[in-house]
Amino acid sequence: MRSIQLPSGRSIPLLGLGTWRMGEQSSQRQAEIAALRHGLDLGMTLIDTAEMYGEGGAERVIAEAIGDRRETVFLVSKVYPHNATRRGVMAACERSLQRLKTDHLDLYLLHWRGSVPLAETLEAFQTLKQSGKIRDYGVSNFDVSDMEEASVSAGGTAIATNQVLYNLTRRGIEWELLPWCRKHNVPIMAYSPIEQGRLLRNRTLQSIAKQHNGSPAQIAIAWLLHQENVIVIPKASRIAHVEQNQAALDLQLSREDLAALDATFPPPSKPVALEML
Ligand SMILES: NC(=O)c1ccc[n+]([C@@H]2O[C@H](COP(=O)([O-])OP(=O)(O)OC[C@H]3O[C@@H](n4cnc5c(N)ncnc54)[C@H](OP(=O)(O)O)[C@@H]3O)[C@@H](O)[C@H]2O)c1
């Protein structure tokens, strides 16, 4: 699996497995576990989750999927903003660790900006890092002004990623946030890479997919993997989808493909506020 280096020097796989909407329905549980295991078998060893997903249900599904393979997995979870106080972060992290049946997270993110002062959350993250409960920490849904504030707070320069909405239909971050993150060596983790399935009906994607004997989802993922310093975390609870998504790693988009995608999904021509799903 291709990987990049986090500011801490640790490496992170470029393509992983999202888990939003997992752990919500018991009838789906075995399929979700099988999909995650298959992804791990294929080398998609980054798993992204959050205490919010299924209110802990997704973390429980992941624990079962990982089984005794914990050391091969790069595990990411997130804390709710309303739990982001000093004590709240400690307790939320402990609950996530218990549900995930592990003693550490590889990366722990603030899910979005809430009313708790950022400095307090960052202080808690640093304490968790010192105690070995998390290896790295970062943020999610942070726009440039939030990143600027974070970067001058204690512990802010160690922020390992900003996980944001980024796909062909949501290119607003290319105006300012993406260049800012590149300049400050903060990798972007692109969520909803296929716009939760809504991108699949696009004619340009369908036509490029046909030329590559691939699928529209693969083209959307390959386009993100083509961007520098961007990690991609599609969610799939069907094995066939996991296989397609993994195969996007080998899909080389041509100059013509990229031009056709730019024409259909133009980059921003003015500032756009960060969007969130
Ligand atoms: N930080 C945040 O605020 C935030 C917000 C949103 C998402 N996220 C993270 O990012 C992950 C991905 O985003 P997402 O779940 O919103 O959307 P997504 O990955 O863009 O789309 C997921 C949907 O696409 C389908 N799909 C996946 N692969 C496919 C393929 N090859 N062909 C056709 N359909 C396919 C899935 O179906 P099946 O499940 O049926 O296979 C599912 O319905 C989340 O799961 C979560 O971990 C973070």
GROMACS .gro file of C-alpha atoms and ligand atoms in nm:
model
  325
    1MET     CA    1   0.000   0.000   0.000
    2ARG     CA    2   0.125   0.347  -0.089
    3SER     CA    3   0.171   0.566   0.218
    4ILE     CA    4   0.278   0.915   0.317
    5GLN     CA    5   0.456   1.050   0.622
    6LEU     CA    6   0.275   1.239   0.894
    7PRO     CA    7   0.451   1.538   1.053
    8SER     CA    8   0.548   1.302   1.340
    9GLY     CA    9   0.738   1.084   1.094
   10ARG     CA   10   0.493   0.793   1.122
   11SER     CA   11   0.355   0.666   0.798
   12ILE     CA   12  -0.012   0.643   0.706
   13PRO     CA   13  -0.169   0.445   0.418
   14LEU     CA   14  -0.303   0.665   0.137
   15LEU     CA   15  -0.623   0.463   0.092
   16GLY     CA   16  -0.837   0.342   0.379
   17LEU     CA   17  -1.181   0.229   0.489
   18GLY     CA   18  -1.455   0.465   0.610
   19THR     CA   19  -1.717   0.340   0.855
   20TRP     CA   20  -1.992   0.602   0.883
   21ARG     CA   21  -2.334   0.427   0.894
   22MET     CA   22  -2.173   0.102   1.009
   23GLY     CA   23  -2.279  -0.047   1.342
   24GLU     CA   24  -2.630   0.093   1.313
   25GLN     CA   25  -2.826  -0.215   1.204
   26SER     CA   26  -2.766  -0.562   1.343
   27SER     CA   27  -2.884  -0.716   1.014
   28GLN     CA   28  -2.585  -0.551   0.839
   29ARG     CA   29  -2.324  -0.640   1.099
   30GLN     CA   30  -2.177  -0.955   0.939
   31ALA     CA   31  -2.158  -0.790   0.596
   32GLU     CA   32  -1.979  -0.489   0.746
   33ILE     CA   33  -1.730  -0.709   0.931
   34ALA     CA   34  -1.665  -0.912   0.615
   35ALA     CA   35  -1.614  -0.595   0.407
   36LEU     CA   36  -1.367  -0.449   0.657
   37ARG     CA   37  -1.176  -0.779   0.681
   38HIS     CA   38  -1.159  -0.800   0.305
   39GLY     CA   39  -1.024  -0.447   0.291
   40LEU     CA   40  -0.755  -0.537   0.544
   41ASP     CA   41  -0.667  -0.847   0.339
   42LEU     CA   42  -0.624  -0.620   0.036
   43GLY     CA   43  -0.390  -0.389   0.229
   44MET     CA   44  -0.640  -0.111   0.306
   45THR     CA   45  -0.516  -0.103   0.662
   46LEU     CA   46  -0.631   0.247   0.755
   47ILE     CA   47  -0.974   0.240   0.923
   48ASP     CA   48  -1.155   0.567   0.995
   49THR     CA   49  -1.426   0.583   1.258
   50ALA     CA   50  -1.575   0.809   1.527
   51GLU     CA   51  -1.754   0.778   1.858
   52MET     CA   52  -2.051   0.931   1.670
   53TYR     CA   53  -2.086   0.648   1.416
   54GLY     CA   54  -2.369   0.429   1.538
   55GLU     CA   55  -2.307   0.591   1.880
   56GLY     CA   56  -2.012   0.354   1.932
   57GLY     CA   57  -2.160   0.078   1.716
   58ALA     CA   58  -1.909   0.127   1.433
   59GLU     CA   59  -1.618   0.100   1.678
   60ARG     CA   60  -1.759  -0.231   1.805
   61VAL     CA   61  -1.793  -0.367   1.451
   62ILE     CA   62  -1.432  -0.264   1.380
   63ALA     CA   63  -1.307  -0.442   1.694
   64GLU     CA   64  -1.463  -0.762   1.569
   65ALA     CA   65  -1.331  -0.714   1.216
   66ILE     CA   66  -0.975  -0.649   1.331
   67GLY     CA   67  -0.960  -0.943   1.573
   68ASP     CA   68  -0.596  -1.028   1.637
   69ARG     CA   69  -0.465  -0.808   1.353
   70ARG     CA   70  -0.448  -0.486   1.555
   71GLU     CA   71  -0.077  -0.431   1.491
   72THR     CA   72  -0.134  -0.420   1.114
   73VAL     CA   73  -0.407  -0.154   1.134
   74PHE     CA   74  -0.382   0.226   1.138
   75LEU     CA   75  -0.684   0.315   1.351
   76VAL     CA   76  -0.841   0.663   1.343
   77SER     CA   77  -1.126   0.776   1.568
   78LYS     CA   78  -1.284   1.110   1.653
   79VAL     CA   79  -1.416   1.287   1.956
   80TYR     CA   80  -1.746   1.478   1.952
   81PRO     CA   81  -1.701   1.856   1.998
   82HIS     CA   82  -1.926   1.841   2.305
   83ASN     CA   83  -1.679   1.594   2.460
   84ALA     CA   84  -1.376   1.804   2.370
   85THR     CA   85  -1.306   1.946   2.717
   86ARG     CA   86  -0.991   1.831   2.894
   87ARG     CA   87  -1.174   1.570   3.103
   88GLY     CA   88  -1.424   1.494   2.828
   89VAL     CA   89  -1.153   1.401   2.577
   90MET     CA   90  -0.986   1.164   2.825
   91ALA     CA   91  -1.314   0.987   2.904
   92ALA     CA   92  -1.427   0.972   2.538
   93CYS     CA   93  -1.092   0.829   2.430
   94GLU     CA   94  -1.111   0.564   2.704
   95ARG     CA   95  -1.459   0.462   2.586
   96SER     CA   96  -1.342   0.441   2.223
   97LEU     CA   97  -1.043   0.227   2.326
   98GLN     CA   98  -1.272  -0.007   2.516
   99ARG     CA   99  -1.516  -0.044   2.227
  100LEU     CA  100  -1.229  -0.093   1.982
  101LYS     CA  101  -1.064  -0.342   2.222
  102THR     CA  102  -0.727  -0.176   2.187
  103ASP     CA  103  -0.487   0.014   2.410
  104HIS     CA  104  -0.410   0.293   2.162
  105LEU     CA  105  -0.539   0.487   1.863
  106ASP     CA  106  -0.304   0.572   1.579
  107LEU     CA  107  -0.479   0.903   1.522
  108TYR     CA  108  -0.744   1.087   1.725
  109LEU     CA  109  -0.934   1.378   1.569
  110LEU     CA  110  -1.163   1.655   1.691
  111HIS     CA  111  -1.468   1.579   1.474
  112TRP     CA  112  -1.560   1.941   1.413
  113ARG     CA  113  -1.512   2.273   1.586
  114GLY     CA  114  -1.746   2.330   1.881
  115SER     CA  115  -1.760   2.573   2.170
  116VAL     CA  116  -1.476   2.426   2.379
  117PRO     CA  117  -1.159   2.637   2.346
  118LEU     CA  118  -0.926   2.472   2.098
  119ALA     CA  119  -0.628   2.513   2.331
  120GLU     CA  120  -0.803   2.294   2.590
  121THR     CA  121  -0.869   2.013   2.341
  122LEU     CA  122  -0.512   2.030   2.209
  123GLU     CA  123  -0.380   2.010   2.565
  124ALA     CA  124  -0.585   1.696   2.625
  125PHE     CA  125  -0.460   1.545   2.297
  126GLN     CA  126  -0.100   1.611   2.404
  127THR     CA  127  -0.160   1.440   2.739
  128LEU     CA  128  -0.310   1.137   2.561
  129LYS     CA  129  -0.010   1.127   2.328
  130GLN     CA  130   0.237   1.143   2.616
  131SER     CA  131   0.058   0.856   2.789
  132GLY     CA  132   0.070   0.643   2.471
  133LYS     CA  133  -0.307   0.618   2.432
  134ILE     CA  134  -0.287   0.796   2.097
  135ARG     CA  135   0.010   0.811   1.860
  136ASP     CA  136  -0.098   1.126   1.675
  137TYR     CA  137  -0.380   1.380   1.683
  138GLY     CA  138  -0.554   1.605   1.439
  139VAL     CA  139  -0.872   1.785   1.340
  140SER     CA  140  -1.165   1.752   1.104
  141ASN     CA  141  -1.386   2.003   0.922
  142PHE     CA  142  -1.140   2.286   1.000
  143ASP     CA  143  -1.132   2.578   0.755
  144VAL     CA  144  -0.828   2.804   0.713
  145SER     CA  145  -0.912   3.036   1.003
  146ASP     CA  146  -0.946   2.736   1.238
  147MET     CA  147  -0.616   2.591   1.110
  148GLU     CA  148  -0.444   2.925   1.163
  149GLU     CA  149  -0.573   2.947   1.519
  150ALA     CA  150  -0.471   2.585   1.585
  151SER     CA  151  -0.125   2.631   1.442
  152VAL     CA  152  -0.038   2.905   1.692
  153SER     CA  153  -0.182   2.715   1.992
  154ALA     CA  154   0.039   2.492   2.207
  155GLY     CA  155   0.066   2.155   2.035
  156GLY     CA  156  -0.084   2.296   1.716
  157THR     CA  157   0.217   2.233   1.495
  158ALA     CA  158   0.187   1.859   1.566
  159ILE     CA  159  -0.159   1.839   1.404
  160ALA     CA  160  -0.127   1.532   1.184
  161THR     CA  161  -0.421   1.579   0.949
  162ASN     CA  162  -0.732   1.779   0.868
  163GLN     CA  163  -1.012   1.545   0.759
  164VAL     CA  164  -1.248   1.733   0.528
  165LEU     CA  165  -1.511   1.688   0.259
  166TYR     CA  166  -1.322   1.664  -0.070
  167ASN     CA  167  -1.427   1.506  -0.395
  168LEU     CA  168  -1.481   1.607  -0.758
  169THR     CA  169  -1.803   1.794  -0.674
  170ARG     CA  170  -1.652   1.961  -0.365
  171ARG     CA  171  -1.332   2.124  -0.480
  172GLY     CA  172  -1.366   2.444  -0.275
  173ILE     CA  173  -1.067   2.353  -0.054
  174GLU     CA  174  -0.837   2.391  -0.357
  175TRP     CA  175  -0.876   2.771  -0.331
  176GLU     CA  176  -0.706   2.821   0.003
  177LEU     CA  177  -0.731   2.533   0.254
  178LEU     CA  178  -0.546   2.270   0.050
  179PRO     CA  179  -0.254   2.505  -0.036
  180TRP     CA  180  -0.243   2.614   0.331
  181CYS     CA  181  -0.225   2.253   0.449
  182ARG     CA  182   0.042   2.166   0.193
  183LYS     CA  183   0.250   2.467   0.296
  184HIS     CA  184   0.224   2.365   0.661
  185ASN     CA  185   0.281   1.995   0.590
  186VAL     CA  186  -0.064   1.887   0.714
  187PRO     CA  187  -0.200   1.601   0.500
  188ILE     CA  188  -0.567   1.624   0.403
  189MET     CA  189  -0.787   1.320   0.463
  190ALA     CA  190  -1.064   1.334   0.200
  191TYR     CA  191  -1.399   1.213   0.327
  192SER     CA  192  -1.705   1.119   0.117
  193PRO     CA  193  -1.476   1.065  -0.184
  194ILE     CA  194  -1.764   0.944  -0.400
  195GLU     CA  195  -2.011   1.195  -0.253
  196GLN     CA  196  -2.189   0.911  -0.072
  197GLY     CA  197  -2.270   0.749  -0.406
  198ARG     CA  198  -2.414   1.060  -0.573
  199LEU     CA  199  -2.112   1.091  -0.805
  200LEU     CA  200  -2.173   0.752  -0.964
  201ARG     CA  201  -2.442   0.880  -1.201
  202ASN     CA  202  -2.217   1.142  -1.362
  203ARG     CA  203  -2.178   1.092  -1.739
  204THR     CA  204  -1.814   1.206  -1.757
  205LEU     CA  205  -1.716   0.967  -1.481
  206GLN     CA  206  -1.908   0.689  -1.649
  207SER     CA  207  -1.739   0.751  -1.983
  208ILE     CA  208  -1.385   0.768  -1.836
  209ALA     CA  209  -1.460   0.456  -1.632
  210LYS     CA  210  -1.563   0.272  -1.948
  211GLN     CA  211  -1.234   0.359  -2.118
  212HIS     CA  212  -1.043   0.216  -1.820
  213ASN     CA  213  -1.266  -0.090  -1.784
  214GLY     CA  214  -1.337   0.043  -1.439
  215SER     CA  215  -1.621   0.198  -1.243
  216PRO     CA  216  -1.714   0.563  -1.175
  217ALA     CA  217  -1.625   0.514  -0.806
  218GLN     CA  218  -1.274   0.408  -0.905
  219ILE     CA  219  -1.228   0.717  -1.121
  220ALA     CA  220  -1.345   0.944  -0.838
  221ILE     CA  221  -1.102   0.775  -0.595
  222ALA     CA  222  -0.816   0.766  -0.846
  223TRP     CA  223  -0.860   1.141  -0.904
  224LEU     CA  224  -0.820   1.206  -0.530
  225LEU     CA  225  -0.520   0.971  -0.509
  226HIS     CA  226  -0.366   1.176  -0.790
  227GLN     CA  227  -0.366   1.486  -0.562
  228GLU     CA  228  -0.052   1.540  -0.359
  229ASN     CA  229  -0.063   1.470   0.017
  230VAL     CA  230  -0.428   1.354   0.014
  231ILE     CA  231  -0.546   1.042   0.199
  232VAL     CA  232  -0.875   0.887   0.082
  233ILE     CA  233  -1.125   0.693   0.295
  234PRO     CA  234  -1.419   0.554   0.093
  235LYS     CA  235  -1.678   0.361   0.291
  236ALA     CA  236  -1.803   0.032   0.149
  237SER     CA  237  -1.999  -0.239   0.323
  238ARG     CA  238  -2.008  -0.461   0.013
  239ILE     CA  239  -1.706  -0.672  -0.074
  240ALA     CA  240  -1.738  -0.595  -0.447
  241HIS     CA  241  -1.719  -0.223  -0.366
  242VAL     CA  242  -1.413  -0.273  -0.143
  243GLU     CA  243  -1.239  -0.459  -0.427
  244GLN     CA  244  -1.319  -0.185  -0.677
  245ASN     CA  245  -1.201   0.086  -0.444
  246GLN     CA  246  -0.871  -0.087  -0.372
  247ALA     CA  247  -0.812  -0.134  -0.746
  248ALA     CA  248  -0.832   0.245  -0.789
  249LEU     CA  249  -0.471   0.250  -0.664
  250ASP     CA  250  -0.356   0.101  -0.995
  251LEU     CA  251  -0.568   0.323  -1.215
  252GLN     CA  252  -0.360   0.586  -1.396
  253LEU     CA  253  -0.564   0.882  -1.518
  254SER     CA  254  -0.434   1.033  -1.843
  255ARG     CA  255  -0.386   1.402  -1.910
  256GLU     CA  256  -0.703   1.387  -2.122
  257ASP     CA  257  -0.898   1.223  -1.838
  258LEU     CA  258  -0.785   1.495  -1.597
  259ALA     CA  259  -0.880   1.769  -1.844
  260ALA     CA  260  -1.225   1.616  -1.897
  261LEU     CA  261  -1.277   1.596  -1.519
  262ASP     CA  262  -1.168   1.962  -1.479
  263ALA     CA  263  -1.414   2.064  -1.750
  264THR     CA  264  -1.704   1.881  -1.583
  265PHE     CA  265  -1.602   1.961  -1.225
  266PRO     CA  266  -1.421   2.297  -1.245
  267PRO     CA  267  -1.184   2.398  -0.966
  268PRO     CA  268  -1.299   2.699  -0.760
  269SER     CA  269  -1.255   3.044  -0.913
  270LYS     CA  270  -1.324   3.229  -0.587
  271PRO     CA  271  -1.318   3.158  -0.213
  272VAL     CA  272  -1.568   2.894  -0.100
  273ALA     CA  273  -1.652   2.829   0.265
  274LEU     CA  274  -1.566   2.478   0.377
  275GLU     CA  275  -1.859   2.242   0.324
  276MET     CA  276  -1.948   1.963   0.563
  277LEU     CA  277  -2.166   1.652   0.546
  278LIG     N1  278  -1.511   1.387   0.949
  278LIG     C1  279  -1.634   1.394   0.905
  278LIG     O1  280  -1.710   1.485   0.939
  278LIG     C2  281  -1.682   1.289   0.808
  278LIG     C3  282  -1.802   1.308   0.737
  278LIG     C4  283  -1.842   1.211   0.646
  278LIG     C5  284  -1.764   1.097   0.628
  278LIG     N2  285  -1.650   1.077   0.702
  278LIG     C6  286  -1.568   0.955   0.686
  278LIG     O2  287  -1.542   0.932   0.548
  278LIG     C7  288  -1.593   0.805   0.511
  278LIG     C8  289  -1.639   0.804   0.367
  278LIG     O3  290  -1.742   0.897   0.345
  278LIG     P1  291  -1.898   0.857   0.329
  278LIG     O4  292  -1.925   0.728   0.397
  278LIG     O5  293  -1.973   0.978   0.374
  278LIG     O6  294  -1.920   0.847   0.172
  278LIG     P2  295  -1.849   0.776   0.049
  278LIG     O7  296  -1.735   0.693   0.090
  278LIG     O8  297  -1.829   0.882  -0.053
  278LIG     O9  298  -1.969   0.683  -0.006
  278LIG     C9  299  -2.017   0.569   0.062
  278LIG    C10  300  -2.131   0.510  -0.020
  278LIG    O10  301  -2.082   0.472  -0.149
  278LIG    C11  302  -2.105   0.335  -0.173
  278LIG     N3  303  -1.986   0.280  -0.242
  278LIG    C12  304  -1.863   0.261  -0.192
  278LIG     N4  305  -1.782   0.210  -0.286
  278LIG    C13  306  -1.856   0.197  -0.398
  278LIG    C14  307  -1.828   0.149  -0.529
  278LIG     N5  308  -1.706   0.106  -0.562
  278LIG     N6  309  -1.929   0.149  -0.619
  278LIG    C15  310  -2.053   0.193  -0.588
  278LIG     N7  311  -2.084   0.240  -0.465
  278LIG    C16  312  -1.987   0.241  -0.370
  278LIG    C17  313  -2.123   0.271  -0.039
  278LIG    O11  314  -2.206   0.158  -0.053
  278LIG     P3  315  -2.196   0.024   0.038
  278LIG    O12  316  -2.174   0.070   0.178
  278LIG    O13  317  -2.328  -0.040   0.013
  278LIG    O14  318  -2.082  -0.059  -0.014
  278LIG    C18  319  -2.190   0.384   0.039
  278LIG    O15  320  -2.328   0.387   0.012
  278LIG    C19  321  -1.705   0.781   0.613
  278LIG    O16  322  -1.750   0.648   0.615
  278LIG    C20  323  -1.637   0.829   0.738
  278LIG    O17  324  -1.545   0.733   0.786
  278LIG    C21  325  -1.607   1.174   0.789
   0.00000   0.00000   0.00000
